[in-house]
Amino acid sequence: MYRRTFAEINLDHIAHNFEALKQAFPQAPFLCPMVKANAYGHGDVAVARCLEQVGAKHLGVCLIEEGLLLRRGGVKAEILVFRGFDREGAEQMIQHNLTPVVASWDQLEAIQEVAKKAVGIHLKFNTGMNRLGFHPEEAQDLFEACWQNTKIRVQGILTHLYNGEDAADALGDSAEQLMGMEHVISVFKPLNPVVHTLNSSGILSHLAARAGKQTSHPLMRVNWGLRPGLMIYGYNPLNDPKLLPLKPAMTLKSVASTYRELSAGEVVSYGGTWTARKESVIAVVPIGYADGYHRILSNKAQVLFAGQRVPVVGNICMDFLMLDVTEAVKNKNLKDFKDQEIILFGQDHEGQVLSPEELAKHAQTITWEILTSVGERVPRVYTGSWAKKLGVEI
Ligand SMILES: Cc1ncc(COP(=O)(O)O)c(C=O)c1O
């Protein structure tokens, strides 16, 4: 690693989050952590292997390519592929023992064309997201197409919540989606499939509904299967830490590589959008928008520098950003800050936290995008006892 910019991933935290979820839902009929998009930026093979070791029997990816990568990395758990596929994709999935999530009649046909024996599938229903899936009204026709079909074995049925944050509200969008699934469940009952619906916000809402003893709530009427994504990585989309204690896994780090002493009136970076109002000290940090630290954070975000929050000043460049560290280094020798560690988000050695949620607010986006944006050229460095056990520690 010539450039000391990296994402530190604590695998013990991922194991903790998964185990906390298992404990909260010991009766869950299906628990499928989502490791798509490079495990939300955390590195899919290492995360999948860790989850597998702590008991994950199912994992979810979007692309067939992601599933193949996990298989090449030695992952043995059942892998569900959510994006859809054509005939060639169906062949690849069958060959590599990946489980298709079928969302259209074309896909169902593609599987039957290439299958030599029964293929286990999950059927996806569109209950309001209007992205992928069969209409619930197609459930009966689908059931008849699959019932006693020697090429198809329906193992699961599912839908996806589009507004899971409202799931605790018995009159909300999610409750309506869940009620839409109750008809599908009754049609498929003879095949006894698992039913999975809840993403992180749905899962946490379930805990809230449970705490409120809302027994007639649609969240509580069915033993829904779980597909946690964000929460596995330690972030709570409902922002209520009491619901489940989660531990954020990623810390994005770099070092201050150069310091510049500016006179009042001098500017920083492209476009000169920041001007020193007094004599100032600027730290140059080798991470930029090509590493996923979005340019929109220019002149808005802060980072952790030697235990203090300092502002990002001037426009973020492709490979660098600049910090105003004037106050943090005041009356100190700049030489003492050579290669000073910078936390872009995550936790520093003193336990101070700067969250990706905070960055997401500045960037007018969501935590998911901040995490999955961390670029390919940022090495993932694994820590914790699981890193050691899996042999992925640096
Ligand atoms: C089909 C499906 N299930 C589950 C998830 C997990 O969602 P979250 O990260 O909000 O838990 C996703 C993520 O986008 C998804 O597409």
XYZ file of C-alpha atoms and ligand atoms in Angstrom:
410
model
C 0.000 0.000 0.000
C 1.950 3.049 -1.239
C -0.853 5.460 -0.491
C -2.055 5.182 3.073
C -5.741 5.551 2.310
C -7.868 2.560 3.174
C -11.180 1.308 4.519
C -10.751 -0.588 7.766
C -13.460 -3.207 8.205
C -13.978 -4.770 11.600
C -15.371 -8.223 10.823
C -16.164 -8.790 14.500
C -18.691 -5.973 14.231
C -20.342 -7.629 11.240
C -20.458 -10.913 13.173
C -21.908 -9.039 16.173
C -24.645 -7.399 14.076
C -25.646 -10.716 12.530
C -25.698 -12.443 15.897
C -27.727 -9.628 17.495
C -30.268 -10.076 14.731
C -30.379 -13.843 15.173
C -30.975 -13.397 18.879
C -33.763 -10.894 18.282
C -35.432 -13.215 15.749
C -34.705 -16.786 16.862
C -37.810 -18.037 15.029
C -37.131 -16.290 11.697
C -37.911 -18.816 8.946
C -35.315 -17.275 6.635
C -32.412 -14.934 7.293
C -30.535 -13.732 4.240
C -27.944 -10.979 4.760
C -27.504 -8.928 1.594
C -23.907 -8.897 0.395
C -24.596 -7.310 -2.982
C -22.595 -4.335 -4.242
C -19.395 -5.698 -2.756
C -21.147 -6.214 0.594
C -22.214 -2.551 0.638
C -18.598 -1.613 -0.031
C -17.133 -3.801 2.738
C -15.657 -6.491 0.467
C -18.021 -9.299 -0.462
C -15.864 -12.414 -0.194
C -14.470 -11.610 3.269
C -17.871 -10.494 4.579
C -19.675 -13.506 3.095
C -17.114 -15.918 4.538
C -17.416 -14.284 7.945
C -21.225 -14.396 7.873
C -21.129 -17.995 6.779
C -18.889 -18.859 9.723
C -21.295 -17.233 12.180
C -24.210 -19.182 10.819
C -25.634 -17.473 7.722
C -27.205 -20.168 5.559
C -28.360 -17.765 2.833
C -26.776 -14.703 1.234
C -28.253 -12.230 -1.225
C -26.558 -10.656 -4.249
C -27.870 -8.591 -7.126
C -25.783 -9.850 -10.043
C -24.954 -13.335 -11.243
C -21.365 -12.053 -11.494
C -21.433 -11.268 -7.762
C -22.624 -14.786 -7.019
C -19.878 -16.290 -9.187
C -17.275 -14.192 -7.387
C -18.458 -15.532 -4.033
C -18.361 -19.108 -5.296
C -14.794 -18.551 -6.587
C -13.962 -17.159 -3.129
C -15.057 -20.461 -1.580
C -18.475 -19.417 -0.241
C -20.701 -22.469 0.185
C -23.912 -20.893 1.588
C -27.010 -20.716 -0.584
C -26.743 -17.559 -2.703
C -29.901 -15.862 -3.974
C -29.543 -13.727 -7.111
C -32.079 -10.896 -7.093
C -31.591 -8.958 -10.329
C -33.184 -11.183 -12.949
C -31.570 -13.062 -15.839
C -31.911 -14.433 -19.356
C -31.438 -18.002 -20.611
C -27.654 -17.784 -20.496
C -27.849 -16.410 -16.964
C -30.144 -19.272 -15.966
C -27.528 -21.754 -17.224
C -24.768 -20.056 -15.254
C -26.825 -20.007 -12.065
C -27.739 -23.669 -12.322
C -24.154 -24.644 -13.103
C -22.790 -22.728 -10.109
C -25.560 -23.588 -7.688
C -26.930 -20.046 -7.380
C -30.615 -19.649 -6.530
C -32.634 -17.583 -8.998
C -35.126 -15.043 -7.747
C -37.704 -15.211 -10.523
C -39.623 -12.024 -11.255
C -41.214 -12.627 -14.696
C -42.726 -15.327 -16.883
C -39.739 -15.098 -19.295
C -37.420 -15.976 -16.451
C -39.583 -18.894 -15.375
C -39.492 -20.183 -18.951
C -35.712 -19.703 -19.235
C -35.199 -21.937 -16.205
C -37.474 -24.667 -17.538
C -35.650 -24.603 -20.877
C -32.218 -25.180 -19.385
C -33.028 -27.213 -16.254
C -32.125 -30.909 -16.338
C -33.688 -31.519 -12.930
C -35.755 -29.537 -10.416
C -34.306 -26.093 -9.715
C -35.089 -24.369 -6.415
C -36.369 -20.846 -7.020
C -37.879 -17.913 -5.139
C -40.751 -15.961 -6.701
C -40.789 -12.202 -6.335
C -44.040 -10.217 -6.174
C -44.501 -6.530 -6.796
C -46.694 -5.145 -4.036
C -46.011 -1.460 -4.651
C -42.317 -0.821 -5.306
C -43.034 -1.128 -9.046
C -39.555 -2.332 -9.916
C -39.406 -6.123 -10.251
C -41.884 -8.917 -9.647
C -45.171 -10.559 -10.564
C -48.459 -8.906 -9.770
C -50.095 -10.588 -6.754
C -53.092 -11.284 -9.015
C -50.852 -13.610 -11.021
C -50.280 -15.789 -7.966
C -52.889 -18.424 -8.890
C -51.611 -18.822 -12.493
C -48.067 -19.014 -11.213
C -48.992 -21.570 -8.624
C -50.581 -23.731 -11.306
C -47.488 -23.366 -13.510
C -45.221 -24.488 -10.664
C -47.404 -27.082 -8.930
C -46.208 -30.576 -9.921
C -43.665 -29.004 -12.297
C -40.649 -31.341 -12.400
C -38.242 -28.515 -13.340
C -39.296 -25.985 -10.715
C -39.334 -26.145 -6.939
C -40.725 -23.007 -5.298
C -38.730 -22.603 -2.088
C -39.594 -19.011 -1.334
C -41.890 -16.130 -2.136
C -41.009 -12.531 -1.466
C -41.698 -8.880 -1.884
C -39.667 -5.744 -1.200
C -40.781 -2.778 0.916
C -40.381 0.611 -0.736
C -40.924 2.659 2.390
C -39.795 0.334 5.163
C -39.257 3.312 7.472
C -43.028 3.475 7.929
C -43.446 -0.235 8.608
C -44.333 0.239 12.291
C -47.393 2.229 11.207
C -50.308 -0.206 10.810
C -51.845 2.157 8.229
C -48.641 2.865 6.313
C -47.380 1.838 2.856
C -45.424 -1.140 4.182
C -48.395 -2.541 6.091
C -50.387 -2.385 2.849
C -47.617 -4.216 0.985
C -47.475 -6.906 3.645
C -51.238 -7.353 3.481
C -50.866 -7.683 -0.314
C -48.593 -10.652 0.318
C -51.138 -12.427 2.526
C -53.174 -13.380 -0.575
C -50.024 -14.738 -2.295
C -49.148 -16.725 0.825
C -52.568 -18.379 0.898
C -52.292 -19.368 -2.796
C -48.840 -20.912 -2.359
C -49.596 -22.577 0.963
C -49.635 -26.133 -0.505
C -45.987 -25.662 -1.574
C -45.011 -24.425 1.898
C -42.463 -21.801 0.748
C -40.604 -19.454 3.103
C -41.899 -15.895 2.840
C -39.393 -13.084 3.067
C -40.114 -9.391 3.002
C -38.243 -7.373 5.601
C -35.224 -5.186 4.877
C -33.384 -3.360 7.677
C -36.055 -0.732 8.273
C -38.781 -3.397 8.165
C -36.858 -5.546 10.636
C -36.302 -2.672 13.057
C -39.932 -1.618 12.692
C -40.894 -5.158 13.591
C -38.931 -4.779 16.819
C -40.729 -1.483 17.479
C -44.151 -3.075 16.797
C -43.215 -5.992 19.034
C -42.190 -3.649 21.850
C -45.526 -1.853 21.428
C -47.354 -5.225 21.558
C -49.166 -4.438 18.282
C -50.187 -8.064 17.786
C -52.700 -7.411 14.995
C -50.184 -5.373 12.979
C -49.422 -6.959 9.548
C -45.782 -7.152 10.643
C -46.815 -9.508 13.438
C -49.408 -11.644 11.654
C -46.914 -13.670 9.594
C -43.514 -15.027 10.534
C -41.762 -12.979 7.857
C -38.306 -13.913 6.625
C -35.563 -11.279 6.830
C -33.216 -9.749 4.248
C -31.066 -7.316 6.218
C -28.616 -5.149 4.327
C -27.573 -1.879 5.932
C -27.994 -3.098 9.502
C -25.555 -5.973 8.970
C -22.896 -3.301 8.417
C -23.887 -1.558 11.641
C -26.181 1.277 10.555
C -29.731 1.797 11.712
C -32.026 3.386 9.125
C -34.575 4.220 11.841
C -31.920 5.964 13.890
C -33.128 4.450 17.142
C -30.189 2.659 18.756
C -32.462 1.215 21.460
C -34.132 -1.129 18.952
C -30.985 -3.201 18.426
C -27.374 -2.469 19.436
C -25.455 -2.384 16.160
C -21.759 -1.770 15.600
C -20.648 0.133 12.472
C -18.016 -1.932 10.689
C -16.224 0.498 8.394
C -13.772 3.299 9.125
C -12.482 5.225 6.109
C -8.988 6.469 6.822
C -6.143 8.388 5.270
C -3.189 10.474 6.433
C -2.243 14.135 6.093
C 0.543 13.964 3.534
C 1.513 17.646 3.259
C 0.915 20.873 5.169
C 0.800 24.364 3.664
C 0.954 27.653 5.517
C -1.253 30.229 3.805
C -1.440 33.994 4.194
C -4.791 35.753 4.511
C -6.407 36.088 1.080
C -4.902 32.941 -0.459
C -7.358 30.382 -1.867
C -7.501 26.584 -1.882
C -8.111 24.132 -4.739
C -9.893 24.316 -8.111
C -12.110 27.331 -8.562
C -10.672 28.983 -5.438
C -13.929 28.435 -3.535
C -12.314 28.855 -0.104
C -10.231 31.841 0.949
C -8.071 32.015 4.066
C -9.400 34.875 6.220
C -6.249 34.854 8.352
C -2.924 33.003 8.355
C -3.987 29.363 8.036
C -2.576 25.874 7.985
C -3.942 23.545 5.344
C -3.478 19.760 5.386
C -3.497 17.882 2.102
C -5.067 14.395 2.298
C -4.663 11.778 -0.452
C -8.291 10.819 -0.972
C -10.700 12.358 -3.456
C -13.895 11.892 -5.382
C -12.346 9.082 -7.432
C -12.203 7.195 -4.126
C -15.875 7.835 -3.468
C -15.503 10.870 -1.224
C -18.077 12.925 -3.113
C -17.203 16.378 -4.473
C -20.502 17.723 -3.148
C -18.957 17.449 0.342
C -16.552 20.304 -0.563
C -16.699 23.132 2.000
C -19.378 21.190 3.946
C -18.019 18.037 5.587
C -15.701 17.628 8.526
C -13.162 14.908 9.289
C -11.476 13.748 12.481
C -7.907 15.041 12.807
C -5.887 14.332 15.960
C -9.048 13.974 18.023
C -10.686 17.122 16.648
C -13.248 17.848 13.978
C -11.784 19.992 11.201
C -13.485 21.263 8.020
C -12.879 20.146 4.448
C -12.032 23.356 2.590
C -11.927 24.149 -1.117
C -13.199 21.857 -3.816
C -12.479 18.157 -3.366
C -10.198 16.969 -6.181
C -10.107 13.587 -7.926
C -7.251 12.319 -5.712
C -6.957 14.822 -2.848
C -8.853 16.972 -0.434
C -7.726 19.792 1.808
C -8.471 20.548 5.465
C -8.243 23.725 7.493
C -6.257 22.510 10.519
C -5.225 25.974 11.754
C -6.868 25.634 15.164
C -5.938 21.961 15.636
C -2.197 22.607 15.198
C -2.062 26.020 16.925
C 1.035 26.480 19.103
C 2.253 23.014 18.142
C 5.105 21.833 15.986
C 3.801 20.829 12.536
C 6.460 18.112 12.426
C 4.501 16.308 15.160
C 1.617 15.929 12.707
C 3.607 14.160 10.022
C 1.419 11.356 8.608
C -1.338 12.324 11.013
C -4.218 9.844 10.712
C -7.433 11.277 9.257
C -10.838 9.652 9.775
C -13.178 10.440 6.888
C -15.926 8.487 8.612
C -16.009 5.900 11.390
C -14.313 5.892 14.744
C -10.902 7.211 15.829
C -8.617 5.751 18.498
C -10.197 7.947 21.170
C -13.637 6.545 20.350
C -14.825 9.745 18.619
C -17.287 9.019 15.845
C -18.008 10.752 12.584
C -20.826 8.883 10.938
C -21.524 8.159 7.278
C -25.077 9.315 8.071
C -23.626 12.792 8.694
C -21.839 12.713 5.336
C -25.003 11.476 3.655
C -26.878 14.531 4.966
C -24.226 16.910 3.620
C -24.226 15.094 0.286
C -28.045 15.034 0.144
C -27.998 11.280 -0.157
C -28.394 8.177 1.984
C -25.986 6.089 4.059
C -26.227 3.228 1.530
C -24.738 5.457 -1.183
C -21.902 6.752 1.018
C -20.859 3.163 1.834
C -21.193 1.696 -1.649
C -19.347 4.679 -3.150
C -16.061 3.836 -1.423
C -13.990 3.279 -4.527
C -12.356 0.202 -5.938
C -8.878 1.661 -5.519
C -9.357 2.003 -1.738
C -7.946 -1.182 -0.197
C -10.152 -2.954 2.344
C -8.170 -3.878 5.448
C -9.825 -6.373 7.787
C -9.506 -6.292 11.559
C -10.924 -8.185 14.517
C -10.589 -11.797 15.561
C -12.625 -12.935 12.544
C -10.053 -11.380 10.203
C -7.435 -13.543 11.891
C -9.558 -16.685 11.817
C -10.374 -16.238 8.162
C -6.767 -15.372 7.289
C -7.740 -12.038 5.662
C -5.946 -9.811 8.141
C -3.080 -7.627 6.838
C -34.461 -7.118 -2.625
C -33.731 -6.478 -1.487
N -33.857 -7.014 -0.261
C -33.215 -6.483 0.805
C -32.417 -5.368 0.679
C -31.728 -4.832 1.907
O -32.127 -3.525 2.188
P -31.504 -2.706 3.421
O -30.098 -2.406 3.060
O -32.339 -1.470 3.470
O -31.632 -3.564 4.612
C -32.269 -4.772 -0.580
C -31.456 -3.567 -0.722
O -31.598 -2.722 -1.523
C -32.946 -5.343 -1.693
O -32.840 -4.817 -2.914
